[in-house]
Tab-separated table of N, CA and C in Angstrom:
chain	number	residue	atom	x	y	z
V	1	UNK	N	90.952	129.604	190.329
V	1	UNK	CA	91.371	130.920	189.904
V	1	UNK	C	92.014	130.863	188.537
V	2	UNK	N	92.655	132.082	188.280
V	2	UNK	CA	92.823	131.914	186.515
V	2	UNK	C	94.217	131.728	186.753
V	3	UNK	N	94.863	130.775	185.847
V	3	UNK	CA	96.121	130.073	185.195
V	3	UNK	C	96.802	131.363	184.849
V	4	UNK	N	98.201	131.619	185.440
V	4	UNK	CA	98.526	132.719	184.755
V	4	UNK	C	100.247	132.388	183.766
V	5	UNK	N	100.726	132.696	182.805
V	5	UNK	CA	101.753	132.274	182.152
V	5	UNK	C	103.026	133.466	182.017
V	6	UNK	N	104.205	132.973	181.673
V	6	UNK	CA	105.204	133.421	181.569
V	6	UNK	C	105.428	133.748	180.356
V	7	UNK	N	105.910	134.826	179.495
V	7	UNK	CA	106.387	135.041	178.269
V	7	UNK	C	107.985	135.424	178.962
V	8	UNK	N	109.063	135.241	178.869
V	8	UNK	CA	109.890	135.433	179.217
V	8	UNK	C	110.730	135.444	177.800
V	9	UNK	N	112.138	136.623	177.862
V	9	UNK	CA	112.922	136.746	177.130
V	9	UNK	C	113.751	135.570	176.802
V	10	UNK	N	114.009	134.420	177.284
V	10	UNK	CA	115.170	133.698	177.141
V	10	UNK	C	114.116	132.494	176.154
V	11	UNK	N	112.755	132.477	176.227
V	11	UNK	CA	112.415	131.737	175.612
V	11	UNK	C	111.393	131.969	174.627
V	12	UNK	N	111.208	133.286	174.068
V	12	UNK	CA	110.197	134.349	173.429
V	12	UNK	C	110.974	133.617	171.970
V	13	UNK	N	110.240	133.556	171.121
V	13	UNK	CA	110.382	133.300	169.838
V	13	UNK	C	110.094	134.211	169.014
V	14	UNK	N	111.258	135.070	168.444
V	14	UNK	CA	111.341	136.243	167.068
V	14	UNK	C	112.601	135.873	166.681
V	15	UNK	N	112.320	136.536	165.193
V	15	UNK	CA	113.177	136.771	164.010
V	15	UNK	C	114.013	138.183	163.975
V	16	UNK	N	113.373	138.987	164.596
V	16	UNK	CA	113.995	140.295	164.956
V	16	UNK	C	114.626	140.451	166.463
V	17	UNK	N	115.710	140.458	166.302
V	17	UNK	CA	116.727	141.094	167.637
V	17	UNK	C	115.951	142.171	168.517
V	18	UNK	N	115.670	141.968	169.854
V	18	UNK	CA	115.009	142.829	170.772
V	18	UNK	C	115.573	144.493	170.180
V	19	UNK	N	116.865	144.443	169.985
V	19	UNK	CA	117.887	145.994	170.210
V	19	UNK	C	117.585	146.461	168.870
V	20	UNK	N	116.681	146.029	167.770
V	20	UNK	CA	116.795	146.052	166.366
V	20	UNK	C	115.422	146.815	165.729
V	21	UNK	N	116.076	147.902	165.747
V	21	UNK	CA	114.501	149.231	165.223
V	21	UNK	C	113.663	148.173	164.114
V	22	UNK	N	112.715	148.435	164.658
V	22	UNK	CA	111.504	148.002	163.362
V	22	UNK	C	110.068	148.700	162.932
V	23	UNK	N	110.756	149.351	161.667
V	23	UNK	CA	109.558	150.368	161.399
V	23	UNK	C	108.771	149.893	160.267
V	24	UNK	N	107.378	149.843	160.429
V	24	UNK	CA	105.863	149.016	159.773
V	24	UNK	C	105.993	149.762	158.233
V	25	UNK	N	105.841	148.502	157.425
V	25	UNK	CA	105.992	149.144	156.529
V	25	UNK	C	104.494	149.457	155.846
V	26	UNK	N	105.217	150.135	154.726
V	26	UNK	CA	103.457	151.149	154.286
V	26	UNK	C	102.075	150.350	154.403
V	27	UNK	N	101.246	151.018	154.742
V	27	UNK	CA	100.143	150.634	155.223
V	27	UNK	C	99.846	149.531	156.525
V	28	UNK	N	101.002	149.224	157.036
V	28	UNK	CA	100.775	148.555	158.224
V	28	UNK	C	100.373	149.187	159.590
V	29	UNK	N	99.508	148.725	159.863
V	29	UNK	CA	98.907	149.637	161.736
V	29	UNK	C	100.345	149.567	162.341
V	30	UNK	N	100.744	150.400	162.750
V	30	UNK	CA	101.983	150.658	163.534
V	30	UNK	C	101.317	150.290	165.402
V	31	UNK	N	100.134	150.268	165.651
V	31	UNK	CA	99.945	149.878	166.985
V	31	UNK	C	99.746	148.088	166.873
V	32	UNK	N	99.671	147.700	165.846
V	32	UNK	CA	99.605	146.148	165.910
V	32	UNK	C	100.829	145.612	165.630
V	33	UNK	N	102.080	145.095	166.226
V	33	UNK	CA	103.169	144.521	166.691
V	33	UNK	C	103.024	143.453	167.797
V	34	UNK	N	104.223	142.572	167.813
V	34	UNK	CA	104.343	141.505	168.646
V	34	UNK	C	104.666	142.043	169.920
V	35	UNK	N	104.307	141.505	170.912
V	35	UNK	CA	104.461	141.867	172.122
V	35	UNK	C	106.390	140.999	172.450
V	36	UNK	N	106.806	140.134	171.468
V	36	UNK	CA	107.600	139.696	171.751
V	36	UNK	C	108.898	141.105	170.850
V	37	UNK	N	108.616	141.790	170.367
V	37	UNK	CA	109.469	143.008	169.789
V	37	UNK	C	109.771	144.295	170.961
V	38	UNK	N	109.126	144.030	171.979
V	38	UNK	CA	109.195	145.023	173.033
V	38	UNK	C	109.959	143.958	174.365
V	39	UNK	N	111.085	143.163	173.915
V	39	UNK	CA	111.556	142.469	174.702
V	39	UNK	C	112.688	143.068	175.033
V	40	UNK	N	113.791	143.480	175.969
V	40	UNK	CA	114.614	144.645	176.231
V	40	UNK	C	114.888	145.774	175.833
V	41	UNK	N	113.378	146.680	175.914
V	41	UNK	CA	113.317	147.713	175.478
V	41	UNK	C	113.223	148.282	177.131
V	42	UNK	N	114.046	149.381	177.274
V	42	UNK	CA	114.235	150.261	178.354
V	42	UNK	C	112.442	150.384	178.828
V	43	UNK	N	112.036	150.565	180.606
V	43	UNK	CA	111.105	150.764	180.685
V	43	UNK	C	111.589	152.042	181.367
V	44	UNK	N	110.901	153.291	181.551
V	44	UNK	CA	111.437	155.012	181.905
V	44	UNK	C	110.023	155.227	182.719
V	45	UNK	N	109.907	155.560	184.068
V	45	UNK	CA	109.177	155.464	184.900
V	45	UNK	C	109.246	156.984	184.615
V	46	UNK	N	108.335	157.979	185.212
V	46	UNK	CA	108.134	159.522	185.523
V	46	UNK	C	109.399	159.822	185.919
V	47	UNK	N	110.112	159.480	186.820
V	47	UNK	CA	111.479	159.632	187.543
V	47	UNK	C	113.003	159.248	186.917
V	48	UNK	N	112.423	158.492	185.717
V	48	UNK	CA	113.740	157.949	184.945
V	48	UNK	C	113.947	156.518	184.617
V	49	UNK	N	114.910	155.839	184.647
V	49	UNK	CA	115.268	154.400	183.500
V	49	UNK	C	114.619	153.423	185.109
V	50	UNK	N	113.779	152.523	184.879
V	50	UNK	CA	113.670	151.551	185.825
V	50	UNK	C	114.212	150.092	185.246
V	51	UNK	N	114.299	149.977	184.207
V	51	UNK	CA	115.033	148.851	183.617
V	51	UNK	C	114.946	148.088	182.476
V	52	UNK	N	115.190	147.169	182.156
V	52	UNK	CA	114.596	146.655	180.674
V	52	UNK	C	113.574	145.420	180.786
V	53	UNK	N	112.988	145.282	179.734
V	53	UNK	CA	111.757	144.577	179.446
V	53	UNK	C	111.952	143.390	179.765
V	54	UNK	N	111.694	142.317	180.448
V	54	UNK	CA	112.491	140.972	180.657
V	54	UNK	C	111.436	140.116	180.245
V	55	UNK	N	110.232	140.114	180.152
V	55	UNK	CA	109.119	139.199	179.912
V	55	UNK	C	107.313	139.798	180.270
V	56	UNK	N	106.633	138.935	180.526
V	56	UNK	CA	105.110	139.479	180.661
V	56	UNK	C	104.499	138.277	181.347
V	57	UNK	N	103.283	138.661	182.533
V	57	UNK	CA	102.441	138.144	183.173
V	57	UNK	C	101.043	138.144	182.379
V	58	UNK	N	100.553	136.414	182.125
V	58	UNK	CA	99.462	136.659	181.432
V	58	UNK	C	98.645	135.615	181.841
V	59	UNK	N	97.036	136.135	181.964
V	59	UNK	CA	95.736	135.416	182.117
V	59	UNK	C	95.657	134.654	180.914
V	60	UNK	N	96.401	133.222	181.011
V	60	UNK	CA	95.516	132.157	180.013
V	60	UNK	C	94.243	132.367	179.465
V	61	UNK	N	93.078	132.367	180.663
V	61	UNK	CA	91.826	132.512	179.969
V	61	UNK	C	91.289	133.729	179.707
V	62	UNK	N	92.029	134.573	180.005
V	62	UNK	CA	91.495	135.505	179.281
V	62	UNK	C	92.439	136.882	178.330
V	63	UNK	N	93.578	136.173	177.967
V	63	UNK	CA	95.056	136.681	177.296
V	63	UNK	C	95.113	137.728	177.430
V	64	UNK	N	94.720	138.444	178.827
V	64	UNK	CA	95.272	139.797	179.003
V	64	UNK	C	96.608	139.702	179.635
V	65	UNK	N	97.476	140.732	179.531
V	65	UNK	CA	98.635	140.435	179.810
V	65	UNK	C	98.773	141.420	180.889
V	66	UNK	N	99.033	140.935	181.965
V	66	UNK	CA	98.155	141.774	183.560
V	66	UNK	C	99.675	142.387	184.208
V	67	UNK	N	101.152	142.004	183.930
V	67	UNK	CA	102.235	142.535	184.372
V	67	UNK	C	103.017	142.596	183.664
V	68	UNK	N	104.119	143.546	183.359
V	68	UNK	CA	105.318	143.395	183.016
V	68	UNK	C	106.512	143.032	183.919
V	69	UNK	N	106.964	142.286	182.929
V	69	UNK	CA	108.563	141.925	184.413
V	69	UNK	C	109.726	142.740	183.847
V	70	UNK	N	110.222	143.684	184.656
V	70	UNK	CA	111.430	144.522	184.708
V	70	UNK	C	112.519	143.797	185.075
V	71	UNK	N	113.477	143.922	184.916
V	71	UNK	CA	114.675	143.758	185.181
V	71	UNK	C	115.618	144.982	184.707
V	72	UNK	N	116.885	144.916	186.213
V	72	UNK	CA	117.728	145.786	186.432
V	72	UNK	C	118.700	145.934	185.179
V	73	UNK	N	118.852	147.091	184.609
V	73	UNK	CA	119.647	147.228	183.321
V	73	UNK	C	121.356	146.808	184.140
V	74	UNK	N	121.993	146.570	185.045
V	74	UNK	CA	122.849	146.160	185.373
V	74	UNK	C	122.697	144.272	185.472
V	75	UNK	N	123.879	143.645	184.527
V	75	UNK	CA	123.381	142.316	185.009
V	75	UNK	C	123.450	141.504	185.963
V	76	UNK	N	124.260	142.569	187.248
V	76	UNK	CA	124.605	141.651	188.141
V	76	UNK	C	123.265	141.730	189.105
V	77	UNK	N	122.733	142.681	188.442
V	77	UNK	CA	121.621	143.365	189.758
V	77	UNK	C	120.306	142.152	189.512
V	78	UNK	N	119.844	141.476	189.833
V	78	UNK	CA	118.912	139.794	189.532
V	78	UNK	C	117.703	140.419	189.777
V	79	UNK	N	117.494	141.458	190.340
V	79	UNK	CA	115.655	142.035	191.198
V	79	UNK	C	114.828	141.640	189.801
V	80	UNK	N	113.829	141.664	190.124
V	80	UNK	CA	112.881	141.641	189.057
V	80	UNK	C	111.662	142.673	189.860
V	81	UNK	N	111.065	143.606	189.018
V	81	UNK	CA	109.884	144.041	189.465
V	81	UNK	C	108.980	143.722	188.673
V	82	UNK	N	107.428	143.940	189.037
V	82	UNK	CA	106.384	143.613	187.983
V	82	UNK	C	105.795	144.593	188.112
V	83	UNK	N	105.559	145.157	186.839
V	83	UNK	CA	104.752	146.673	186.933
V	83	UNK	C	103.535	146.333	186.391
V	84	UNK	N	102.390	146.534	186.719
V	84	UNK	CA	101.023	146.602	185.909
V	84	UNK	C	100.985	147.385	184.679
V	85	UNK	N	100.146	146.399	183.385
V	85	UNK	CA	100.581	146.797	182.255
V	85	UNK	C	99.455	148.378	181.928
V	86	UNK	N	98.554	148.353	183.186
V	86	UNK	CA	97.892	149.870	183.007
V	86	UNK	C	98.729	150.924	183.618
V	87	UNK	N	99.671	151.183	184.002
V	87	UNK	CA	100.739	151.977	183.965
V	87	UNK	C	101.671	152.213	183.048
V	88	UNK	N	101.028	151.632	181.967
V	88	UNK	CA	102.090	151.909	180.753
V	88	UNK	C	101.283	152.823	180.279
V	89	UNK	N	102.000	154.008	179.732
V	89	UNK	CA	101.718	155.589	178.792
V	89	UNK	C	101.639	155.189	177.712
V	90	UNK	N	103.414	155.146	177.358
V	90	UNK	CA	102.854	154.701	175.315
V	90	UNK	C	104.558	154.063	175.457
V	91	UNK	N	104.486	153.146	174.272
V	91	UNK	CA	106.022	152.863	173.786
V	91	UNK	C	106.130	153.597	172.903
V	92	UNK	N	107.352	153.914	172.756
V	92	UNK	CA	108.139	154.112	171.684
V	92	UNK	C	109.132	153.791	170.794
V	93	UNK	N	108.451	153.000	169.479
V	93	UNK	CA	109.280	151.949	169.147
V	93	UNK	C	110.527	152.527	168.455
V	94	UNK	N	110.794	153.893	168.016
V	94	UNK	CA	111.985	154.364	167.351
V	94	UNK	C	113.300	154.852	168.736
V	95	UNK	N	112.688	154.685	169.481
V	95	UNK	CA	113.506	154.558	170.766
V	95	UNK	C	113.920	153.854	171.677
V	96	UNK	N	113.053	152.659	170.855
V	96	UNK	CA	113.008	151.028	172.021
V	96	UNK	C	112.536	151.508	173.943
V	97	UNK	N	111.531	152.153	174.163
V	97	UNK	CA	111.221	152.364	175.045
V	97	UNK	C	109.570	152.247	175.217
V	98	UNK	N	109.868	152.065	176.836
V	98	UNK	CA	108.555	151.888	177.105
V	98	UNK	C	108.102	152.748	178.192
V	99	UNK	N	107.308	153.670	178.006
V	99	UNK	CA	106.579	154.508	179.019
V	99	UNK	C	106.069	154.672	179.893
V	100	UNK	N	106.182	154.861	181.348
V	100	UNK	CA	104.935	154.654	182.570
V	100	UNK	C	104.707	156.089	182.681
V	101	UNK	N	103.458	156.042	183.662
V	101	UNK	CA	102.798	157.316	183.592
V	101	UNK	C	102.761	157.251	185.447
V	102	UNK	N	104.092	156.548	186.110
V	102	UNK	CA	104.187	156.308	187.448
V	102	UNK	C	105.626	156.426	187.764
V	103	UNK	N	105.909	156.798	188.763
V	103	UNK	CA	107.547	157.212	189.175
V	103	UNK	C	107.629	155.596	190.016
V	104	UNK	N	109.291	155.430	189.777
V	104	UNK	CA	109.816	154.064	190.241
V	104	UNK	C	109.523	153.848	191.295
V	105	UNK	N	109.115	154.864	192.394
V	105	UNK	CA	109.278	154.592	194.116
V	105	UNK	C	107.517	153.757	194.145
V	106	UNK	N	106.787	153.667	192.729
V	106	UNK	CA	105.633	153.321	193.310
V	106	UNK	C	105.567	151.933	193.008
V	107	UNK	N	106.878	151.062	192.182
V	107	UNK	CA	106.667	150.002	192.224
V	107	UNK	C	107.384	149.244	193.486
């Protein structure tokens, strides 16, 4: 079966601070960004805040990145959920958020 990998926050490699607006400068595709810049950015389910960005589930062979891992915006709270990354709507990077187009009770 296919190898699947961890991108996780504690070991994601950037130059830019997760909490740290970053707007493309002229002429740059604003949809082509690092997947490591959407690292504790709030995820907001239909129903409201489900938590922040903690890392990503990904097919080695075929580098789709098949889950997101949530974590509880409280730090004592440890849950992790994994939301499928086709339930994501849209981010929004001037808001550090990330969009589902699914209410929390369905993860």
């Amino acid at each position: 079966g296919p190898i699947a990998s961890w991108a996780d926050a504690r070991f994601a490699l950037t130059t830019i601070p997760a909490f740290v607006q970053y707007s493309p400068e002229e002429g740059e595709d604003s949809h082509l960004r690092s997947s490591c810049r959407l690292m504790g950015h709030l995820v907001w389910a239909t129903d409201g805040n489900l938590g922040r960005l903690r890392g990503f589930l990904m097919d080695e062979g075929s580098w789709h990145v098949s889950e997101l891992e949530v974590g509880a915006t409280d730090w004592q709270d440890l849950r992790i959920k994994l939301v499928p990354t086709k339930w994501v709507d849209r981010v929004s990077w001037a808001e550090c958020r990330v969009y589902l187009h699914h209410a929390s009770v369905a993860v």
